[in-house]
Coordinates of N, CA and C in Angstrom, one line a residue:
X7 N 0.9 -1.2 0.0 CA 0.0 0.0 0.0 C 0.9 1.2 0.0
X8 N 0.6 2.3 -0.9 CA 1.3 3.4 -1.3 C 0.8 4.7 -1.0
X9 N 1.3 5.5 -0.1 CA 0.8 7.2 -0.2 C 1.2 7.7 -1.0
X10 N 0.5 7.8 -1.6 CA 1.3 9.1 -2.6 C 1.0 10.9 -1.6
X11 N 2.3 11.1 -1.6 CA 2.8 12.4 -0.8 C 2.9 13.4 -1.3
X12 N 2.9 13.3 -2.2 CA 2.9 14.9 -3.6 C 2.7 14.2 -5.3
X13 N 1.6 15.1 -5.9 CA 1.6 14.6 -6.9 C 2.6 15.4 -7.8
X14 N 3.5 15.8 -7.4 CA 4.8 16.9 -8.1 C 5.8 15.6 -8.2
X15 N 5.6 14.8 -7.2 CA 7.3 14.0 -7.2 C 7.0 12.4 -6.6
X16 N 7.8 11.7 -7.3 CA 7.6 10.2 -6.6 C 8.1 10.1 -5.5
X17 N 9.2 11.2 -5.0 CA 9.9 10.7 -4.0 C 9.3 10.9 -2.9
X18 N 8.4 11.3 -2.8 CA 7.2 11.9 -2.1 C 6.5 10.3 -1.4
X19 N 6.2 9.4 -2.1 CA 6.0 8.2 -1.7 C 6.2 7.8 -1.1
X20 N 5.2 6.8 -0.2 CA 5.7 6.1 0.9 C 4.5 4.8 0.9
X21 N 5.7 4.2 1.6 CA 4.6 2.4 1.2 C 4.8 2.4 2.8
X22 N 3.5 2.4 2.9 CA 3.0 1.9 4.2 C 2.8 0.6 4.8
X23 N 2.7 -0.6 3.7 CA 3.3 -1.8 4.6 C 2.8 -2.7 3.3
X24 N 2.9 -3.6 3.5 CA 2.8 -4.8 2.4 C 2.5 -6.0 3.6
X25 N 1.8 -6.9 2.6 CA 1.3 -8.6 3.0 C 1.4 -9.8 1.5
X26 N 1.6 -10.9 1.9 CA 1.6 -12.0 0.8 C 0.4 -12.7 1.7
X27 N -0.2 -13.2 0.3 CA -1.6 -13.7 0.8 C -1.6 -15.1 -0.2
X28 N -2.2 -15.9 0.4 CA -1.8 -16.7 -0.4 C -1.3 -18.3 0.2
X29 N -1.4 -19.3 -0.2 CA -2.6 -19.3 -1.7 C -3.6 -19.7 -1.4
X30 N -4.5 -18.9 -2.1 CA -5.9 -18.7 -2.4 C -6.6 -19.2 -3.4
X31 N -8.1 -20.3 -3.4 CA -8.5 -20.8 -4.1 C -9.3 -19.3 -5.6
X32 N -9.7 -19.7 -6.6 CA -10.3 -18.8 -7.7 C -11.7 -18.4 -7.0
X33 N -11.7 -17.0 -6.8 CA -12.9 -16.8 -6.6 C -13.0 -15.2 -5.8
X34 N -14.1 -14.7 -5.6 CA -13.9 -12.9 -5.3 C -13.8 -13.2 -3.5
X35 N -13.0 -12.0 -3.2 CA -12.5 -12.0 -2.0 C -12.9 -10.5 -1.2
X36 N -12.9 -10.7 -0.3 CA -13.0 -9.1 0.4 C -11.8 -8.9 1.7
X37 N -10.9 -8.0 1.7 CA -9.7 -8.4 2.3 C -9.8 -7.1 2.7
X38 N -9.4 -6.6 4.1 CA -9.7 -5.3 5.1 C -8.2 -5.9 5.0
X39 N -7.4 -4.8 4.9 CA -6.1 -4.3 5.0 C -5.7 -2.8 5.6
X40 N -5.4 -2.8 6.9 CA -5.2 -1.1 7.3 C -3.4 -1.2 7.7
X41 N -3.1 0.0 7.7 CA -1.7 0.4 7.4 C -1.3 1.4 8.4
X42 N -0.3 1.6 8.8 CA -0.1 3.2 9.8 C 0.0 4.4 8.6
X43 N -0.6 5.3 9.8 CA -0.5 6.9 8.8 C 1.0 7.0 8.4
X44 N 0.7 7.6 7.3 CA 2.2 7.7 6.5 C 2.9 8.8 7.0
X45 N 4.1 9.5 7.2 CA 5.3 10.0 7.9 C 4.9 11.5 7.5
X46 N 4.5 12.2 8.3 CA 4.3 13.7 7.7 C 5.4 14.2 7.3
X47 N 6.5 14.0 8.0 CA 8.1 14.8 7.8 C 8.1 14.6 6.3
X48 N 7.4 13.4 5.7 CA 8.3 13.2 4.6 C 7.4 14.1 3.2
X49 N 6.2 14.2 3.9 CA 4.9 15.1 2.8 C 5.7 16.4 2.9
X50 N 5.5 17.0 1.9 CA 5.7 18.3 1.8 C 4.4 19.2 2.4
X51 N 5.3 20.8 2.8 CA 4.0 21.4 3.3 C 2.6 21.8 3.0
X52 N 2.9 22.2 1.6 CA 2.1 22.3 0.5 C 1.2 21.1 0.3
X53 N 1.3 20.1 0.5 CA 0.9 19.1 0.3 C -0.1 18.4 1.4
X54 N 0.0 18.5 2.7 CA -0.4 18.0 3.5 C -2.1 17.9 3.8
X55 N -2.6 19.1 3.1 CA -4.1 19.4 3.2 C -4.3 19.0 1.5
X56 N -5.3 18.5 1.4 CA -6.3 18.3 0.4 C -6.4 17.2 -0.5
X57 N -6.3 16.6 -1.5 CA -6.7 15.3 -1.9 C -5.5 14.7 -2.6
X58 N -5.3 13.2 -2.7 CA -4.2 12.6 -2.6 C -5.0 11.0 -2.8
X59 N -3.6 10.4 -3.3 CA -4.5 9.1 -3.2 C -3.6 7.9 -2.3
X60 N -4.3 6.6 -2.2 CA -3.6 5.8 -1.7 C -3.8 4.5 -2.7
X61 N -2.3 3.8 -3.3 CA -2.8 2.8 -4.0 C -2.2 1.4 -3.3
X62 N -2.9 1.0 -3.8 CA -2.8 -1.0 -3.7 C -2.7 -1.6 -4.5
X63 N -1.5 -2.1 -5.0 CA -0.9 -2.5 -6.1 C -0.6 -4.4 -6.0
X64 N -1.7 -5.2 -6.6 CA -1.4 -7.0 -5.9 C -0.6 -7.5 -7.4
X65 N 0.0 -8.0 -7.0 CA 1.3 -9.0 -8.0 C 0.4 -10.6 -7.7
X66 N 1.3 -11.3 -8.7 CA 1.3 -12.5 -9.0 C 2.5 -13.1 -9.6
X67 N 3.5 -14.0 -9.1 CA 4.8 -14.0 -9.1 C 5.4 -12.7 -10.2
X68 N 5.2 -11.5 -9.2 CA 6.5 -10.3 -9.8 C 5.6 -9.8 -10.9
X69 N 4.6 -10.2 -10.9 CA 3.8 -9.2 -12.2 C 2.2 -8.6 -11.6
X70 N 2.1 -7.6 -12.0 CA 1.3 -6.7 -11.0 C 0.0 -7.2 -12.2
X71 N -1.0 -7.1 -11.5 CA -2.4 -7.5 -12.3 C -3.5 -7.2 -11.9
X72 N -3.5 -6.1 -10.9 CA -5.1 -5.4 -10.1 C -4.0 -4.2 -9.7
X73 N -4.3 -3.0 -10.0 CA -4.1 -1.8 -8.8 C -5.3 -0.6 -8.7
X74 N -5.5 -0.6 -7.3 CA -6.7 -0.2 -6.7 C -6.2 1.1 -6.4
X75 N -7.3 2.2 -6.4 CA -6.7 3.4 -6.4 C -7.9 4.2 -5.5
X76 N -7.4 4.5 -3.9 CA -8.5 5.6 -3.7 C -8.4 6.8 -3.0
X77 N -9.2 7.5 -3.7 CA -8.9 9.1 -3.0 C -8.9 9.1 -1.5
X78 N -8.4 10.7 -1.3 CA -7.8 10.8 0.3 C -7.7 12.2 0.5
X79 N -8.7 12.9 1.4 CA -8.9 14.0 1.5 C -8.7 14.2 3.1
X80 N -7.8 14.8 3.3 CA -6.9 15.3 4.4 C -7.5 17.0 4.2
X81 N -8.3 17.3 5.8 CA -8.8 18.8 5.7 C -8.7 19.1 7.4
X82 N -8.9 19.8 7.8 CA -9.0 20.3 9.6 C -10.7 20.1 9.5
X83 N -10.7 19.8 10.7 CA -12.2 18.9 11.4 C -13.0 20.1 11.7
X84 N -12.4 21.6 11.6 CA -13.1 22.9 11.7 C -13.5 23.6 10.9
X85 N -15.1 24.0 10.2 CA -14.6 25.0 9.2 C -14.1 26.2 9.3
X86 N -14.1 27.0 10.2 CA -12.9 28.1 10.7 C -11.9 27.6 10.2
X87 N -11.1 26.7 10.6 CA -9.9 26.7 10.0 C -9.9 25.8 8.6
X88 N -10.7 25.7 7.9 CA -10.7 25.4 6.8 C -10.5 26.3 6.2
X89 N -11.4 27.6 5.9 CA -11.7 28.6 5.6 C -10.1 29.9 5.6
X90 N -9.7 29.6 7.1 CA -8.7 30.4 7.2 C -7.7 29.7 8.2
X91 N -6.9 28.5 6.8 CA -5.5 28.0 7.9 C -4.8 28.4 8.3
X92 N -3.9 28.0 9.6 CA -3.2 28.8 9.9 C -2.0 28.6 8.9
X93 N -0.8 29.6 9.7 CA 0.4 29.3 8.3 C 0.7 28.2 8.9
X94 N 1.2 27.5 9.8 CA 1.7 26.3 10.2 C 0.9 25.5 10.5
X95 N 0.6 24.4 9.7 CA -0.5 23.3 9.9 C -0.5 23.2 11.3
X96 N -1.7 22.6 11.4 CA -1.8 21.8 13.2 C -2.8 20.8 12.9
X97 N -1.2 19.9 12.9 CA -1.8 18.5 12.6 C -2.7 18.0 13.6
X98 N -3.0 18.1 14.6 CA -3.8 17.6 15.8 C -5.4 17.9 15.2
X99 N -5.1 19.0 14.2 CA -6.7 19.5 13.6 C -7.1 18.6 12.2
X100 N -6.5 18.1 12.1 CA -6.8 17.3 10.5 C -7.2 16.0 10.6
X101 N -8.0 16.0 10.1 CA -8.6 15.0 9.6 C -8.4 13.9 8.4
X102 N -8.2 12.2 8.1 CA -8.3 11.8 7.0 C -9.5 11.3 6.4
X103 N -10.1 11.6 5.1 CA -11.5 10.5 4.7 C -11.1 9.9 3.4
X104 N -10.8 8.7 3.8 CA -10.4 8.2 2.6 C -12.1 7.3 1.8
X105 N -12.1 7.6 0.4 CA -13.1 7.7 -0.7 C -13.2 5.6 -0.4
X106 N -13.7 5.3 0.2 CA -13.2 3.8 -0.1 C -14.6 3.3 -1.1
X107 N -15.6 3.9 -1.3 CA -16.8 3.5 -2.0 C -16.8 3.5 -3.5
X108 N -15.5 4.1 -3.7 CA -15.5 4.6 -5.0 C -14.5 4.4 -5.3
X109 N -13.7 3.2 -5.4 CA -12.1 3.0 -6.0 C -11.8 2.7 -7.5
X110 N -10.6 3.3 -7.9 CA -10.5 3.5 -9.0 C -9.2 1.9 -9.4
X111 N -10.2 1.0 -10.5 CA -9.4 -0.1 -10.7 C -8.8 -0.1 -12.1
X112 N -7.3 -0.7 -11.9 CA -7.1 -0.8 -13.6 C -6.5 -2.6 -12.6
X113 N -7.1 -3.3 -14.4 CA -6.8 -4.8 -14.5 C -5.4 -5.1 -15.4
X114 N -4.8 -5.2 -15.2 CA -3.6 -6.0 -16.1 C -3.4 -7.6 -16.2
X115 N -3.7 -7.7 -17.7 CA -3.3 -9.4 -17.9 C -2.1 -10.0 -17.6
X116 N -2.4 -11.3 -16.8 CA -1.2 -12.0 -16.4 C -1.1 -13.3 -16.9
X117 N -0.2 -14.2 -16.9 CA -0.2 -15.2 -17.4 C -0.4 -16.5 -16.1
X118 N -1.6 -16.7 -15.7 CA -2.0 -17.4 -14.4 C -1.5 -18.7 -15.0
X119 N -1.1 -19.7 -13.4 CA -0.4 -21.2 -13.6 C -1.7 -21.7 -13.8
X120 N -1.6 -23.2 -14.6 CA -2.9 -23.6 -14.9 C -3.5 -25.0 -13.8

């Protein structure tokens, strides 16, 4: 699982943790996966408030074949200070809501064992 930290730069990234699952018979799954908040030091300032996404990228020996993509809207829990932030974030005031109802999928073909 991936923050993306700035859409200006990759380096901005940060993988929040990873799992191998498996093996699993053919068939639809529902898998709750949660992760620690990602490293603010490492977000830029500019960056820290407003929408961003988090992806989930699943492989199949070393070839990627589902990545799930969902928005992430990072705002302060006040509208006073929505309206008028301070200059120095106060992170104790923010809030995350991540979009999970509405994820964005791309499928990639793999060559599954038979």
């Amino acid at each position: 699982m991936v923050y993306v930290g700035s859409a200006e730069s990759e380096d901005h990234d940060q993988e929040l943790d990873s799992v191998l699952v498996g093996p699993i018979n053919v068939g639809s799954y529902k898998i709750v996966f949660q992760a620690p908040a990602p490293n603010v030091e490492k977000i830029p300032k500019d960056d820290l408030l407003g929408v961003t996404v988090v992806i989930l990228s699943c492989y199949y020996r070393e070839k990627e074949f589902v990545r799930i993509g969902y928005y992430v809207n990072n705002e302060y829990d006040d509208p006073e200070l929505r309206d008028n932030p301070p200059e120095v974030p106060d992170l104790t005031r923010v809030v995350r809501t991540v979009l999970d109802t509405k994820p964005r999928v791309t499928r990639y073909e793999v060559e599954w064992d038979q």
